[in-house]
Amino acid sequence: MTSLAGKRIVLGVSGGIAAYKAVEICRRLMDEGAHVIPVLTKGATRFVGRTTFDALASERVQMSLFDEDDPIPHTTLGQTADCVLVAPATARVIGAYAAGISSDLLTATLIATRAPVVVCPAMHTEMWEHPAVAHNIATLAERGVHIVGPESGRLAGGDEGAGRLSSPADVVAAVSRVLDVGEKRSDMAGLSVVVTAGGTREPIDPVRYIGNHSSGKQGYAFAEEAAGRGASVTIVTTVDRPGPLGATVASGVTVVRVDTAEEMAAATADAAKDADVVIMAAAVADFRPVDPAGVKLKKRDGVPAIELEPTPDILASLGASKPEGQILIGFAAETCDVADNAAAKLNGKGADYIVANDVTAESAGFAHDTNEVLVLASDGRAHSVGLRSKRQVAQAVLDLVVADRDGRADVR
Ligand code: CTP
């Protein structure tokens, strides 16, 4: 297969132990027909020799801003690349890229390019979890950089934890996806999926409502990921698609607009009747004014006493009437005791999965482009998905769903 035929890929390799795996990534990119230009940092050459890449890649290794034949190698590389891939990406390179600092040919190329960039972090768990690194990754993800991995597993020195470079196969597959040349995933073809998104609005009077901070980004990410994988999707939402594309929703997604919990409950129950997968990503208000005023409440009349009543619990009623074989996914927006609260919601609402997040965490939850979640399954499995774009979170959760439907209990 030569799915990357004709694609010019700058393969940036920075100085971590995982640099040896970049050799395999280089070979796989070449096998896929890509034109690979290796750019190594000085640190990378401590772990792997440039001769190795010279022998395997399409062009010789470049390392310096000044010693190459080309007087402006970073602009040439950045402008002519179809994709810049950094694997492994160390905390230093990630930090420099996020801060816009060009300290060597690789970071200069990253800043000079307008091509899609794929960053594959690899480092020790303590470094990966450092707030500075997490912040830099979130910054890059918010700018549209594709973050792949890291995986959890055995690390250099025998430690276990998050920080392992994604496998060469996954890295090359990610590049193909980013360049839209890989085999399209169609593992949800024929499935009907219902997603809810946004925060409901419960009117107090014609101009005021009880609402919440939900942006709908995670819900739309689920809808578009499922549609991209072949599902036919209905999104029941209180908000337009957020982001630069405005209300332009991916094909394969039907939008049903609602405002209140009551409207969302009715529209979702209707759409969910024949659905294979239902994803309750909306932040549904728990209380609503019993008797919203018909005209605007006036200040001069004093502070209103607003009597509240509970809204319908949409997830719980879907859970109670779930058709055979349907997979029901709920969310848990928490501010503390995430795992315990999520487990209680899983049991209490009849869901097959709860996707829980700490909405107070930096760069995760409401309105961010990134998220970090804990997925609990009703059979007791738990799976954490580290900080990544909301689309990648959707991808990871749908991977579990697809594996479940295929009767496989393996968790990637
Ligand atoms: N949910 C729902 N209907 C409601 C409230 C919540 O369907 N009236 C769904 C949400 O869409 C989410 C899950 O239930 O999938 C959990 O929502 P969350 O707000 O985290 O929890 P609550 O059940 O509202 O409980 P609490 O606010 O006490 O944490």
PDB file of C-alpha atoms in Angstrom, residues 174-302:
ATOM      1  CA  ALA A 174      -2.477   9.321  12.298  1.00  0.00           C
ATOM      2  CA  VAL A 175      -0.423  11.027   9.581  1.00  0.00           C
ATOM      3  CA  SER A 176      -2.556   9.328   6.932  1.00  0.00           C
ATOM      4  CA  ARG A 177      -5.726  10.465   8.682  1.00  0.00           C
ATOM      5  CA  VAL A 178      -4.479  14.021   8.993  1.00  0.00           C
ATOM      6  CA  LEU A 179      -3.613  14.086   5.305  1.00  0.00           C
ATOM      7  CA  ASP A 180      -6.936  12.411   4.585  1.00  0.00           C
ATOM      8  CA  VAL A 181      -5.294   9.725   2.503  1.00  0.00           C
ATOM      9  CA  GLY A 182      -5.638   6.756   4.800  1.00  0.00           C
ATOM     10  CA  GLU A 183      -8.356   4.229   4.518  1.00  0.00           C
ATOM     11  CA  LYS A 184     -11.490   5.934   5.783  1.00  0.00           C
ATOM     12  CA  ARG A 185     -12.659   4.323   9.008  1.00  0.00           C
ATOM     13  CA  SER A 186     -16.087   2.956   8.446  1.00  0.00           C
ATOM     14  CA  ASP A 187     -16.471   0.906  11.605  1.00  0.00           C
ATOM     15  CA  MET A 188     -19.754   2.670  12.482  1.00  0.00           C
ATOM     16  CA  ALA A 189     -21.333   2.302   9.045  1.00  0.00           C
ATOM     17  CA  GLY A 190     -25.009   1.401   9.285  1.00  0.00           C
ATOM     18  CA  LEU A 191     -25.296   2.502  12.922  1.00  0.00           C
ATOM     19  CA  SER A 192     -27.753   5.106  14.066  1.00  0.00           C
ATOM     20  CA  VAL A 193     -26.322   7.419  16.710  1.00  0.00           C
ATOM     21  CA  VAL A 194     -28.049  10.097  18.799  1.00  0.00           C
ATOM     22  CA  VAL A 195     -25.966  12.743  20.547  1.00  0.00           C
ATOM     23  CA  THR A 196     -27.134  15.565  22.806  1.00  0.00           C
ATOM     24  CA  ALA A 197     -25.093  18.746  23.158  1.00  0.00           C
ATOM     25  CA  GLY A 198     -25.001  22.073  24.960  1.00  0.00           C
ATOM     26  CA  GLY A 199     -26.621  23.329  28.123  1.00  0.00           C
ATOM     27  CA  THR A 200     -30.396  23.530  28.401  1.00  0.00           C
ATOM     28  CA  ARG A 201     -32.028  26.891  29.127  1.00  0.00           C
ATOM     29  CA  GLU A 202     -34.908  27.034  31.558  1.00  0.00           C
ATOM     30  CA  PRO A 203     -36.832  30.298  31.241  1.00  0.00           C
ATOM     31  CA  ILE A 204     -37.375  32.586  34.210  1.00  0.00           C
ATOM     32  CA  ASP A 205     -39.115  35.164  32.064  1.00  0.00           C
ATOM     33  CA  PRO A 206     -38.945  35.993  28.308  1.00  0.00           C
ATOM     34  CA  VAL A 207     -35.373  37.395  28.621  1.00  0.00           C
ATOM     35  CA  ARG A 208     -33.757  35.408  31.425  1.00  0.00           C
ATOM     36  CA  TYR A 209     -33.043  31.753  31.920  1.00  0.00           C
ATOM     37  CA  ILE A 210     -31.236  29.272  34.163  1.00  0.00           C
ATOM     38  CA  GLY A 211     -28.347  27.884  32.156  1.00  0.00           C
ATOM     39  CA  ASN A 212     -24.803  26.573  32.463  1.00  0.00           C
ATOM     40  CA  HIS A 213     -21.375  26.871  30.862  1.00  0.00           C
ATOM     41  CA  SER A 214     -21.638  23.958  28.425  1.00  0.00           C
ATOM     42  CA  SER A 215     -20.420  24.961  24.946  1.00  0.00           C
ATOM     43  CA  GLY A 216     -21.579  21.872  23.049  1.00  0.00           C
ATOM     44  CA  LYS A 217     -18.041  21.256  21.734  1.00  0.00           C
ATOM     45  CA  GLN A 218     -17.737  17.729  23.120  1.00  0.00           C
ATOM     46  CA  GLY A 219     -21.188  16.761  21.816  1.00  0.00           C
ATOM     47  CA  TYR A 220     -20.436  18.041  18.313  1.00  0.00           C
ATOM     48  CA  ALA A 221     -17.064  16.270  18.426  1.00  0.00           C
ATOM     49  CA  PHE A 222     -18.902  12.991  19.123  1.00  0.00           C
ATOM     50  CA  ALA A 223     -21.434  13.631  16.378  1.00  0.00           C
ATOM     51  CA  GLU A 224     -18.792  14.411  13.779  1.00  0.00           C
ATOM     52  CA  GLU A 225     -16.488  11.575  14.784  1.00  0.00           C
ATOM     53  CA  ALA A 226     -19.375   9.064  14.562  1.00  0.00           C
ATOM     54  CA  ALA A 227     -20.516  10.496  11.213  1.00  0.00           C
ATOM     55  CA  GLY A 228     -16.924  10.383   9.932  1.00  0.00           C
ATOM     56  CA  ARG A 229     -16.901   6.682  10.765  1.00  0.00           C
ATOM     57  CA  GLY A 230     -20.040   6.049   8.747  1.00  0.00           C
ATOM     58  CA  ALA A 231     -22.849   6.379  11.306  1.00  0.00           C
ATOM     59  CA  SER A 232     -26.021   8.299  10.614  1.00  0.00           C
ATOM     60  CA  VAL A 233     -26.188  10.825  13.425  1.00  0.00           C
ATOM     61  CA  THR A 234     -28.853  13.032  15.002  1.00  0.00           C
ATOM     62  CA  ILE A 235     -27.631  15.749  17.324  1.00  0.00           C
ATOM     63  CA  VAL A 236     -30.214  17.203  19.699  1.00  0.00           C
ATOM     64  CA  THR A 237     -28.624  20.469  20.715  1.00  0.00           C
ATOM     65  CA  THR A 238     -29.210  23.832  22.349  1.00  0.00           C
ATOM     66  CA  VAL A 239     -26.305  25.466  20.465  1.00  0.00           C
ATOM     67  CA  ASP A 240     -24.978  25.897  16.932  1.00  0.00           C
ATOM     68  CA  ARG A 241     -21.791  24.090  16.092  1.00  0.00           C
ATOM     69  CA  PRO A 242     -19.060  26.003  17.936  1.00  0.00           C
ATOM     70  CA  GLY A 243     -15.822  26.942  16.216  1.00  0.00           C
ATOM     71  CA  PRO A 244     -14.550  28.704  13.122  1.00  0.00           C
ATOM     72  CA  LEU A 245     -16.768  26.771  10.731  1.00  0.00           C
ATOM     73  CA  GLY A 246     -19.827  28.211  12.457  1.00  0.00           C
ATOM     74  CA  ALA A 247     -22.972  26.233  11.905  1.00  0.00           C
ATOM     75  CA  THR A 248     -21.479  24.137   9.113  1.00  0.00           C
ATOM     76  CA  VAL A 249     -21.981  20.655  10.455  1.00  0.00           C
ATOM     77  CA  ALA A 250     -20.310  17.599   8.929  1.00  0.00           C
ATOM     78  CA  SER A 251     -22.380  15.636   6.445  1.00  0.00           C
ATOM     79  CA  GLY A 252     -24.205  12.702   7.954  1.00  0.00           C
ATOM     80  CA  VAL A 253     -25.318  14.767  10.967  1.00  0.00           C
ATOM     81  CA  THR A 254     -28.947  15.919  11.334  1.00  0.00           C
ATOM     82  CA  VAL A 255     -29.398  18.818  13.747  1.00  0.00           C
ATOM     83  CA  VAL A 256     -32.474  19.118  15.994  1.00  0.00           C
ATOM     84  CA  ARG A 257     -32.535  22.415  17.907  1.00  0.00           C
ATOM     85  CA  VAL A 258     -34.076  22.586  21.371  1.00  0.00           C
ATOM     86  CA  ASP A 259     -33.881  24.932  24.357  1.00  0.00           C
ATOM     87  CA  THR A 260     -35.256  23.373  27.509  1.00  0.00           C
ATOM     88  CA  ALA A 261     -34.759  20.042  29.270  1.00  0.00           C
ATOM     89  CA  GLU A 262     -38.386  19.225  28.468  1.00  0.00           C
ATOM     90  CA  GLU A 263     -37.819  19.803  24.723  1.00  0.00           C
ATOM     91  CA  MET A 264     -34.544  17.892  24.804  1.00  0.00           C
ATOM     92  CA  ALA A 265     -36.227  14.978  26.603  1.00  0.00           C
ATOM     93  CA  ALA A 266     -38.972  14.743  23.966  1.00  0.00           C
ATOM     94  CA  ALA A 267     -36.652  15.086  20.947  1.00  0.00           C
ATOM     95  CA  THR A 268     -34.104  12.651  22.375  1.00  0.00           C
ATOM     96  CA  ALA A 269     -36.681  10.015  23.341  1.00  0.00           C
ATOM     97  CA  ASP A 270     -38.078  10.184  19.828  1.00  0.00           C
ATOM     98  CA  ALA A 271     -34.676   9.915  18.109  1.00  0.00           C
ATOM     99  CA  ALA A 272     -33.359   7.268  20.536  1.00  0.00           C
ATOM    100  CA  LYS A 273     -36.172   4.760  19.880  1.00  0.00           C
ATOM    101  CA  ASP A 274     -34.317   3.113  17.014  1.00  0.00           C
ATOM    102  CA  ALA A 275     -30.778   4.224  17.845  1.00  0.00           C
ATOM    103  CA  ASP A 276     -27.864   1.850  18.290  1.00  0.00           C
ATOM    104  CA  VAL A 277     -25.876   4.323  20.366  1.00  0.00           C
ATOM    105  CA  VAL A 278     -27.106   7.262  22.469  1.00  0.00           C
ATOM    106  CA  ILE A 279     -24.601   9.753  23.839  1.00  0.00           C
ATOM    107  CA  MET A 280     -25.926  12.182  26.474  1.00  0.00           C
ATOM    108  CA  ALA A 281     -23.206  14.819  26.305  1.00  0.00           C
ATOM    109  CA  ALA A 282     -25.598  17.697  27.053  1.00  0.00           C
ATOM    110  CA  ALA A 283     -25.493  19.530  30.365  1.00  0.00           C
ATOM    111  CA  VAL A 284     -29.156  19.314  31.281  1.00  0.00           C
ATOM    112  CA  ALA A 285     -30.391  21.745  33.930  1.00  0.00           C
ATOM    113  CA  ASP A 286     -31.604  19.864  36.988  1.00  0.00           C
ATOM    114  CA  PHE A 287     -34.124  22.509  38.064  1.00  0.00           C
ATOM    115  CA  ARG A 288     -36.455  24.869  36.262  1.00  0.00           C
ATOM    116  CA  PRO A 289     -38.770  27.651  37.358  1.00  0.00           C
ATOM    117  CA  VAL A 290     -42.219  26.203  38.018  1.00  0.00           C
ATOM    118  CA  ASP A 291     -44.022  29.126  36.509  1.00  0.00           C
ATOM    119  CA  PRO A 292     -41.937  31.303  34.165  1.00  0.00           C
ATOM    120  CA  ALA A 293     -43.223  34.886  33.982  1.00  0.00           C
ATOM    121  CA  GLY A 294     -44.974  35.825  30.739  1.00  0.00           C
ATOM    122  CA  VAL A 295     -43.488  39.332  30.768  1.00  0.00           C
ATOM    123  CA  LYS A 296     -40.083  40.580  31.836  1.00  0.00           C
ATOM    124  CA  LEU A 297     -39.723  40.755  35.631  1.00  0.00           C
ATOM    125  CA  LYS A 298     -39.089  44.358  36.660  1.00  0.00           C
ATOM    126  CA  LYS A 299     -36.469  45.454  39.164  1.00  0.00           C
ATOM    127  CA  ARG A 300     -38.851  47.864  40.730  1.00  0.00           C
ATOM    128  CA  ASP A 301     -40.995  44.926  41.851  1.00  0.00           C
ATOM    129  CA  GLY A 302     -38.154  43.666  44.073  1.00  0.00           C
TER     130      GLY A 302
END
